[in-house]
Short mmCIF file of C-alpha atoms in Angstrom, two decimals:
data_model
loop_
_atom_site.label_atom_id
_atom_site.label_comp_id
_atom_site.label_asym_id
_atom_site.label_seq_id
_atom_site.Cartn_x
_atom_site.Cartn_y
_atom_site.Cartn_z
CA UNK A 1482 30.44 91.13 58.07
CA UNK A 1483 32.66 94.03 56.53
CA UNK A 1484 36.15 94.82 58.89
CA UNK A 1485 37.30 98.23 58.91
CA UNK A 1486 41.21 98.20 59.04
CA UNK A 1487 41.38 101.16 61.11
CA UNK A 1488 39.74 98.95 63.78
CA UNK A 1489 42.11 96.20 63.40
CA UNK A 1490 44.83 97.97 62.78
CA UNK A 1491 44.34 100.23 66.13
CA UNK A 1492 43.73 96.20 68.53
CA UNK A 1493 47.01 95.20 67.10
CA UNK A 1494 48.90 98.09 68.65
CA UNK A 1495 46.41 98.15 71.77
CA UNK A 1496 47.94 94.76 72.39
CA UNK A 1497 51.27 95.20 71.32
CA UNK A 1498 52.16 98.02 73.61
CA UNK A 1499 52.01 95.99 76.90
CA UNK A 1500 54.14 93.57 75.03
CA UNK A 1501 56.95 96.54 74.18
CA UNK A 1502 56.71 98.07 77.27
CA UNK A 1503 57.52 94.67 79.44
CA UNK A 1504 60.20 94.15 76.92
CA UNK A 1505 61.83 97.44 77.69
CA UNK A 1506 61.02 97.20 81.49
CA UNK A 1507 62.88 94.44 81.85
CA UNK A 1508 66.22 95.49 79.69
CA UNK A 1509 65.44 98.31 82.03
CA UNK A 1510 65.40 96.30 85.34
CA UNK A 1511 68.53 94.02 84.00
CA UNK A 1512 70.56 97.31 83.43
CA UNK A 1513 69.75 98.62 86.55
CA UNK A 1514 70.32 95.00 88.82
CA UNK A 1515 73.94 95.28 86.76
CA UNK A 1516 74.95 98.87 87.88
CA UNK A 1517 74.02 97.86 91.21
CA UNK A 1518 75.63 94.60 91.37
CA UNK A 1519 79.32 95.78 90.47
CA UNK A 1520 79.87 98.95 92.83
CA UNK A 1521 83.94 99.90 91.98
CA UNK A 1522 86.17 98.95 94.57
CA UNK A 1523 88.14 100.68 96.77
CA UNK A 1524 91.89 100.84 95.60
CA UNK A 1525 94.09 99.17 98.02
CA UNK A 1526 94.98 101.68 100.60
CA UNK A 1527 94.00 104.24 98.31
CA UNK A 1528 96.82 103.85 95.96
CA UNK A 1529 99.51 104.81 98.57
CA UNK A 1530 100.83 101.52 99.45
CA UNK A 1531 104.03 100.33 98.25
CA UNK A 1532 104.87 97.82 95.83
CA UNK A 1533 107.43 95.00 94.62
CA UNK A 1534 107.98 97.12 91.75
CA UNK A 1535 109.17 100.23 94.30
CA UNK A 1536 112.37 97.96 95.15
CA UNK A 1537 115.78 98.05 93.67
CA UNK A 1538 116.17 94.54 93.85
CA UNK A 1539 119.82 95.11 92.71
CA UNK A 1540 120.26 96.64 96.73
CA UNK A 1541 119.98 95.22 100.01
CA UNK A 1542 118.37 98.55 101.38
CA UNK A 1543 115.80 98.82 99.25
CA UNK A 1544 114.49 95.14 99.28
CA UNK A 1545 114.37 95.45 102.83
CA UNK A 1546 112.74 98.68 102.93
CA UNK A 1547 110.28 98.50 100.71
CA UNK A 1548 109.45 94.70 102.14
CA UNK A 1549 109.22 96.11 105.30
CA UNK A 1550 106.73 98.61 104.62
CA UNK A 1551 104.68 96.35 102.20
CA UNK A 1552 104.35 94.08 105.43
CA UNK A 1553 102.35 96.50 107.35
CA UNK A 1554 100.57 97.56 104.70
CA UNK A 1555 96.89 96.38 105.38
CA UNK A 1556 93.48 97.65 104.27
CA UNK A 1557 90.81 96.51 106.15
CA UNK A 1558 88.08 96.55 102.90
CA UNK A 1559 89.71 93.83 101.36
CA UNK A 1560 92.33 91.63 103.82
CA UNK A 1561 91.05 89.49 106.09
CA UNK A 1562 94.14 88.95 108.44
CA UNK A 1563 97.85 91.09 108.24
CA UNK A 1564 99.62 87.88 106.60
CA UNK A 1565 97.19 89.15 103.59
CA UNK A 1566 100.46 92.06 103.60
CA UNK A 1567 102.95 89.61 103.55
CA UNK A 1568 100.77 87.78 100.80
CA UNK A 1569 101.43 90.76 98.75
CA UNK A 1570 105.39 90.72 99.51
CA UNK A 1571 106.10 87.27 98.23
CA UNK A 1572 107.42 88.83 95.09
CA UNK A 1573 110.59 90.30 97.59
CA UNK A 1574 111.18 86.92 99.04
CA UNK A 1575 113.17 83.89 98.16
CA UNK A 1576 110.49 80.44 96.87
CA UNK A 1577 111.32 78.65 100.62
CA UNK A 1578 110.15 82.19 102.24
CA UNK A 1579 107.34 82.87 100.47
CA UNK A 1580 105.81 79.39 100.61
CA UNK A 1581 106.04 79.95 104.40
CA UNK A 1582 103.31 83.04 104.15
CA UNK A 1583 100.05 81.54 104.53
CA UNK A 1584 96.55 83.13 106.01
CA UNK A 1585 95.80 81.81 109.38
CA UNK A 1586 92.28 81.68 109.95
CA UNK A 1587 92.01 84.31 112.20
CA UNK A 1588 93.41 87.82 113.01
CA UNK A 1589 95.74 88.53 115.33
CA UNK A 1590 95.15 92.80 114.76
CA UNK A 1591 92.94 92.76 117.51
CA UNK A 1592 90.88 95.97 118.46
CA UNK A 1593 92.55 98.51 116.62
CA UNK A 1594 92.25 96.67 113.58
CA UNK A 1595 88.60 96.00 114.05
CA UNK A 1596 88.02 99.66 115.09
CA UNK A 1597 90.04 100.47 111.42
CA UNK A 1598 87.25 97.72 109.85
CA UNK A 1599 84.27 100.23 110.98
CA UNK A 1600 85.55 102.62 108.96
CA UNK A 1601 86.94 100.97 105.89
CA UNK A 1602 90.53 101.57 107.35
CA UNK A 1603 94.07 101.40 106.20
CA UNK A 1604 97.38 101.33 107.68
CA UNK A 1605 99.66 103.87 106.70
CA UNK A 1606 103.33 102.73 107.84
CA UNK A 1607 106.56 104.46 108.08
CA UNK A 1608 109.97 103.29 108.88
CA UNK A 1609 113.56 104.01 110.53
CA UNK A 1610 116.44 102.40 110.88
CA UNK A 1611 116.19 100.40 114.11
CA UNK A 1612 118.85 101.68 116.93
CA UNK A 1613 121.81 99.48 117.82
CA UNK A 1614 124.14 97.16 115.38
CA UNK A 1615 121.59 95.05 114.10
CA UNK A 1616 121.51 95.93 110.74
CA UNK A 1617 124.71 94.29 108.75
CA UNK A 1618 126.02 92.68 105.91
CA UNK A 1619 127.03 89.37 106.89
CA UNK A 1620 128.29 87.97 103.66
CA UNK A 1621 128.50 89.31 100.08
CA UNK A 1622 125.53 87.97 99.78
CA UNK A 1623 123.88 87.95 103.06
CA UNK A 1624 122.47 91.06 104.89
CA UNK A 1625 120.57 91.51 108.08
CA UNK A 1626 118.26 95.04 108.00
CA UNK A 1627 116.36 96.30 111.12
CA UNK A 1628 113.86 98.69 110.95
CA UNK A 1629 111.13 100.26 113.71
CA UNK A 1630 108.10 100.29 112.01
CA UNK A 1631 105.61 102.71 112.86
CA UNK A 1632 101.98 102.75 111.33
CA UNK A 1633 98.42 104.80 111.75
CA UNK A 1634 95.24 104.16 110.80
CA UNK A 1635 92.80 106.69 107.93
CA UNK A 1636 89.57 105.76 107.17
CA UNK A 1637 87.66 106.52 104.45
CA UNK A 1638 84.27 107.73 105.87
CA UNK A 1639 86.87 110.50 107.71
CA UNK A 1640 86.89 108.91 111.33
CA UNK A 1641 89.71 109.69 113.62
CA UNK A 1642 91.45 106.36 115.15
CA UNK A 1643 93.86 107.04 117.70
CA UNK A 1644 94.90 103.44 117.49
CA UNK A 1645 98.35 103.73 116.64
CA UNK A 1646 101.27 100.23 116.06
CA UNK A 1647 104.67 100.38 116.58
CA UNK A 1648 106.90 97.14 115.87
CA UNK A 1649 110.74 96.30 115.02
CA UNK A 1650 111.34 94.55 112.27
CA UNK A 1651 114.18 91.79 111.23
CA UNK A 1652 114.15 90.90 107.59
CA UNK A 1653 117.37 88.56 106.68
CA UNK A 1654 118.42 88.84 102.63
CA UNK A 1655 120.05 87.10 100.19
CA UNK A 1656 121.32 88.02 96.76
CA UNK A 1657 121.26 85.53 93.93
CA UNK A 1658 122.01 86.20 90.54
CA UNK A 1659 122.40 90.08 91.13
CA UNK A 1660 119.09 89.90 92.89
CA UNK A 1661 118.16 90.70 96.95
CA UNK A 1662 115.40 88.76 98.66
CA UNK A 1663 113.74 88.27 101.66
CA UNK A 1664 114.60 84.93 103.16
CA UNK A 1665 113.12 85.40 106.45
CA UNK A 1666 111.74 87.92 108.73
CA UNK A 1667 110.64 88.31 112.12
CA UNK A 1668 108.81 91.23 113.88
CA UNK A 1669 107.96 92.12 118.07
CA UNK A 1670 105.30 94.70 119.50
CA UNK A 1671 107.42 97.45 120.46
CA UNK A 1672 103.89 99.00 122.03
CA UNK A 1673 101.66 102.17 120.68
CA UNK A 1674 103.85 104.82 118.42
CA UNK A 1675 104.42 107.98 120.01
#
């Protein structure tokens, strides 16, 4: 029996083919499941949100400003409840007051936030000094600041929400070692923003 080597030659690559081709399907299919898998994130509130780094921890003011923005600060794609805001602010407050911030299970935003969740909504605050004598330096090293707080919602798929908050604020400071922080805050409903 005489073997031609053409022949042989030709039914090793006949049956090495399938073999290449599932080897390249499935880097194929693996590339593919990993571009799918890890879609980029949205940035948290789309970059515009403030941050610990935006205070001048050396002043009252600013602590307590940029605190009370950062606490109604939410974005719906990625915090579950609005103490995920104050989460984010425990770099403003004192060790006792940040220890204090802790997720409840459930949300208290009620409609308008779940109306903001639809749409992969943020809040978009703005504050003012709060009317009346509230605001004050107590101490040296103690300082009272008031703010009304005044937020709306944008959404990323372009959706209007006419839900709009409106709250005062009471954030009470210390300064230690040449250094404000939030040692306690407490907010009411002062109804929709006008």
């Amino acid at each position: 029996m005489m073997r031609h080597p053409l022949s042989l030659a030709a039914a090793l690559v006949l049956c090495a083919l399938p073999l290449t081709a599932c080897g390249a399907s499935s880097q194929a299919q693996q590339t593919s499941q990993t571009a799918t898998t890890s879609p980029t994130a949205p940035q948290l509130g789309e970059g515009i949100f403030a941050s610990p780094d935006d205070a001048d921890r050396a002043d009252a003011d600013s602590t307590a400003e940029v605190a009370a923005l950062m606490l109604h600060s939410w974005d719906t794609t990625t915090d579950r409840t609005e103490t995920a805001a104050a989460i984010r602010t425990k770099p403003l407050m004192s060790a006792d007051w940040a220890a204090h911030q802790v997720e409840p299970e459930r949300n208290a935003g009620g409609a308008p936030w779940i109306a903001a969740a639809q749409h992969q909504g943020y809040s978009v605050p703005s504050i003012i000094p709060a009317p009346g004598d509230v605001s004050r330096d107590v101490a040296p090293d103690k300082a009272i600041r008031a703010y009304t707080v005044e937020w709306t919602w944008t959404t990323r798929d372009g959706a209007t929400i006419h839900d709009t908050g409106r709250r005062q604020i009471t954030l009470y400071l210390e300064e230690h070692d040449g250094q404000w922080s939030v040692v306690g805050h407490q907010s009411r409903a002062m109804g929709e923003a006008r």
